[in-house]
Tab-separated table of C-alpha atoms in Angstrom:
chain	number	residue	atom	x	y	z
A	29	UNK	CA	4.117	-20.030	-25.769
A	30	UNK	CA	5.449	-19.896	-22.600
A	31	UNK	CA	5.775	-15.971	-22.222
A	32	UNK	CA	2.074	-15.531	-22.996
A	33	UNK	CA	0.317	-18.426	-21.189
A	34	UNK	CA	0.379	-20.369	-18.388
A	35	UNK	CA	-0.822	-24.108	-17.846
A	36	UNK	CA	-3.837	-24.920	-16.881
A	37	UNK	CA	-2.698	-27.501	-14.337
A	38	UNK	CA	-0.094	-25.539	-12.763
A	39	UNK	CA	-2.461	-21.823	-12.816
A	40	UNK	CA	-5.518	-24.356	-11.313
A	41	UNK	CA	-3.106	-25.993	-8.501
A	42	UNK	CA	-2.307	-22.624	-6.770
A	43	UNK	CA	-5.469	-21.834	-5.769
A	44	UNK	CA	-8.704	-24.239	-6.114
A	45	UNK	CA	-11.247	-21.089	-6.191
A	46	UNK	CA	-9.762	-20.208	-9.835
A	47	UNK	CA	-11.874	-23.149	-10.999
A	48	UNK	CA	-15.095	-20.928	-9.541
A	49	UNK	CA	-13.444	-18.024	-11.360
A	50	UNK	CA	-13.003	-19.974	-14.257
A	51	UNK	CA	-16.818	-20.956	-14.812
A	52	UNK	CA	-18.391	-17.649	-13.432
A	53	UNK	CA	-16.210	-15.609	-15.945
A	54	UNK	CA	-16.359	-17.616	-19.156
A	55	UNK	CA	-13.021	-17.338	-19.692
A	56	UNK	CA	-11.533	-19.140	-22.487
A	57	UNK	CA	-9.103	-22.149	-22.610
A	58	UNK	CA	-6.320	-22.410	-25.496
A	59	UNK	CA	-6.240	-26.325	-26.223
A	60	UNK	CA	-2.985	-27.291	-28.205
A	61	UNK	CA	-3.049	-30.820	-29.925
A	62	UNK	CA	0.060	-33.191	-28.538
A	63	UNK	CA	0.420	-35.102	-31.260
A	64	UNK	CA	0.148	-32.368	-34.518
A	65	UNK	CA	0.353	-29.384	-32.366
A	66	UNK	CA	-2.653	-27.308	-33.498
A	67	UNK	CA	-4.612	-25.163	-31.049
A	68	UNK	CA	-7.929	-23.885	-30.693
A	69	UNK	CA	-10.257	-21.851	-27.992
A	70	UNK	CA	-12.642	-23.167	-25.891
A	71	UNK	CA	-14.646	-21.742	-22.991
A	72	UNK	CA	-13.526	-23.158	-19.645
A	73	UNK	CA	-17.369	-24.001	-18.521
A	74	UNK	CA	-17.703	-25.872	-21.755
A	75	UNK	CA	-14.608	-28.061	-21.334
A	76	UNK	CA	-15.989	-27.904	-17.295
A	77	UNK	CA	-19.178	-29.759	-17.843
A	78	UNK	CA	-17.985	-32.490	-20.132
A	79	UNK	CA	-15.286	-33.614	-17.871
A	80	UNK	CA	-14.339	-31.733	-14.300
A	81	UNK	CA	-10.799	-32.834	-14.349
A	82	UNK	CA	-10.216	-32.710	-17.828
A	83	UNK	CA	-6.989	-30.220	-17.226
A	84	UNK	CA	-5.359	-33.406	-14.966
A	85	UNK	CA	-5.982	-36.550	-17.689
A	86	UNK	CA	-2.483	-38.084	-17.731
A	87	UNK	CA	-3.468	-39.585	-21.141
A	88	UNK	CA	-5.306	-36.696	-22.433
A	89	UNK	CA	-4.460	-35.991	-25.971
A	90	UNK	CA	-4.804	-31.824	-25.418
A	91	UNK	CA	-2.151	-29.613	-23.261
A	92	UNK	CA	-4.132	-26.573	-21.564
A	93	UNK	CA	-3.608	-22.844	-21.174
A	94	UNK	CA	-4.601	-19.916	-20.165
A	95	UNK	CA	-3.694	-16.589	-20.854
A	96	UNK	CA	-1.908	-13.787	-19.128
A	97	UNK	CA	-4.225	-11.307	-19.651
A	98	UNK	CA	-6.599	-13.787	-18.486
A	99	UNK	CA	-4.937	-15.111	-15.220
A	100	UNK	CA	-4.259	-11.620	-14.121
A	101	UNK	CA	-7.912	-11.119	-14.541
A	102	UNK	CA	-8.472	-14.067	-12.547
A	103	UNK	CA	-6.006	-13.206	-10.100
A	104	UNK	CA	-7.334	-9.948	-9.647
A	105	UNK	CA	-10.774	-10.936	-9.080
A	106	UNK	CA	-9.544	-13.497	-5.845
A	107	UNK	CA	-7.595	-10.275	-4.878
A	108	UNK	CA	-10.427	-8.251	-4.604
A	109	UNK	CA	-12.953	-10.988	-3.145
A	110	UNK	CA	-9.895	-11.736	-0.151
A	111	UNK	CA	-10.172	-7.786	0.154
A	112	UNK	CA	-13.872	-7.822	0.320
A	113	UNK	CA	-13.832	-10.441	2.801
A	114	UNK	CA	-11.251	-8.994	5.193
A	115	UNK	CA	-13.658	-5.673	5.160
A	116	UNK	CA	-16.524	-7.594	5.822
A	117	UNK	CA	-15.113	-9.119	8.485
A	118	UNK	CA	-13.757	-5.632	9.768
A	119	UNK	CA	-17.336	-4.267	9.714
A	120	UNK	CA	-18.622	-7.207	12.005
A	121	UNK	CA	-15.952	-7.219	14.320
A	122	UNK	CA	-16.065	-3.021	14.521
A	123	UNK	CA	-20.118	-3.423	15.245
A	124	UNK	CA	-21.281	-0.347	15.783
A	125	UNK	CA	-18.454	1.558	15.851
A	126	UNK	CA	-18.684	1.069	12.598
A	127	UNK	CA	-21.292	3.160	11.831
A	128	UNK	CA	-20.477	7.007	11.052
A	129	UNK	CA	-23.171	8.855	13.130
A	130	UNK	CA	-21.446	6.576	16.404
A	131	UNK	CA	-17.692	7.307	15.607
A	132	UNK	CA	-16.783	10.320	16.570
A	133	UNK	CA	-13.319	11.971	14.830
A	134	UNK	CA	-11.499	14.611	16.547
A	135	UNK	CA	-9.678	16.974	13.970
A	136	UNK	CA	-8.246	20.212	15.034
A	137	UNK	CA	-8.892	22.599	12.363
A	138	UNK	CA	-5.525	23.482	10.387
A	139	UNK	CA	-3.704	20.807	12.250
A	140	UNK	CA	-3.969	18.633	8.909
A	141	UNK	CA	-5.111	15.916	10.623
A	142	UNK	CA	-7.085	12.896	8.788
A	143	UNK	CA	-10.022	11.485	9.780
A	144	UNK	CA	-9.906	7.748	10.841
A	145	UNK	CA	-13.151	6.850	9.137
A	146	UNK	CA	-11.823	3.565	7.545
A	147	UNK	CA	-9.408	2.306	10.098
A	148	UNK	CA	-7.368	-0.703	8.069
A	149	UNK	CA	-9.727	-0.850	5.497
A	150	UNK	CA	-8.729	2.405	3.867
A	151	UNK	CA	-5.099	0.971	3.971
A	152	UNK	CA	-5.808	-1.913	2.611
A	153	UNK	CA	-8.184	-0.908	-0.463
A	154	UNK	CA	-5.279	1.694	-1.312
A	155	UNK	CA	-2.920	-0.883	-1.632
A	156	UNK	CA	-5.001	-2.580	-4.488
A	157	UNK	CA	-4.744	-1.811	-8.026
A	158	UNK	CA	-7.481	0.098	-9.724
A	159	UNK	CA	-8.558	-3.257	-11.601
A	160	UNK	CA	-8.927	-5.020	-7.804
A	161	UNK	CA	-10.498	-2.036	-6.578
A	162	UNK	CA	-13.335	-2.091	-9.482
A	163	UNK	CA	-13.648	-5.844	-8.969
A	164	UNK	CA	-14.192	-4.991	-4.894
A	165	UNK	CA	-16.814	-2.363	-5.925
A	166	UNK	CA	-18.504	-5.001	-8.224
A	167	UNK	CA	-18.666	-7.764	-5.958
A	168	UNK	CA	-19.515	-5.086	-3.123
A	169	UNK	CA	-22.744	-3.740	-6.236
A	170	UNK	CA	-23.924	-7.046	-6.780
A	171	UNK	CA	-24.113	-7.388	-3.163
A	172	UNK	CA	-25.883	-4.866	-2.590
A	173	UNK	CA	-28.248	-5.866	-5.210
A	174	UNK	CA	-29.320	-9.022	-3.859
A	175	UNK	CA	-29.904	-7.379	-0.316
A	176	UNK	CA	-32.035	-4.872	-1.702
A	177	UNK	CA	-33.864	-7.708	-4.028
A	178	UNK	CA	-34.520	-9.430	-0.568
A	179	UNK	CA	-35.915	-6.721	1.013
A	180	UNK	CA	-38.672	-6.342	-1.572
């Protein structure tokens, strides 16, 4: 068990926003029985609402898990949302330099030179893996989609 799933506890204790990952995504829970050793799934949010600590009961009669698949999905969502942030705060602190009509990009023609469009952001989107970049364009869409539902 221990190649494909992590504990609960221990996945939960590295980072206290998995627990907002957790319920938002309704990502399921393997619960194995202590005493006869049988498992079965639950949904995190389920578990959640019944008991918010139920993953840290000393007594409890249930180990907890997670799997890999899942806590890479979790850990690429906080990847993306740390990414989003660090953009976000890139875009306030650039003002309006920011803005593409106001930044001005010298290129010589042939030269090969790139334009500087994105400053660090560029550099640090590429670095992401294409599952952290479609989370960052999801978070960025839904976003967007609450601005625009403001606006109207």
């Amino acid at each position: 068990m221990a190649d494909k799933y992590f504990y609960l506890k221990q996945f939960i204790e590295k980072d206290a926003r998995i627990i907002d990952v957790l319920l938002s995504s309704g990502e399921v829970v393997i619960c194995r029985s202590k005493s006869t050793g049988k498992t079965k799934q639950m949904i995190f949010r389920n578990l959640y609402m019944n008991n918010r600590v139920f993953w840290k009961e000393a007594a409890a009669t249930w180990d907890y898990f997670v799997t890999r698949e899942g806590a890479l999905k979790i850990k690429n969502q906080l990847k993306a949302k740390d990414a989003e942030k660090d953009v976000a705060a890139s875009v306030i602190a650039a003002g309006d330099d920011f803005i593409p009509e106001k930044k001005k990009a010298s290129v010589s023609p042939g030269a090969g030179a790139e334009l500087d469009n994105f400053g660090e952001d560029y550099e640090k989107i590429d670095k992401l893996t294409m599952d952290e970049k479609v989370n960052l364009l999801n978070i960025r869409k839904e976003w967007l989609l609450k601005l625009s539902a403001n606006m109207e």
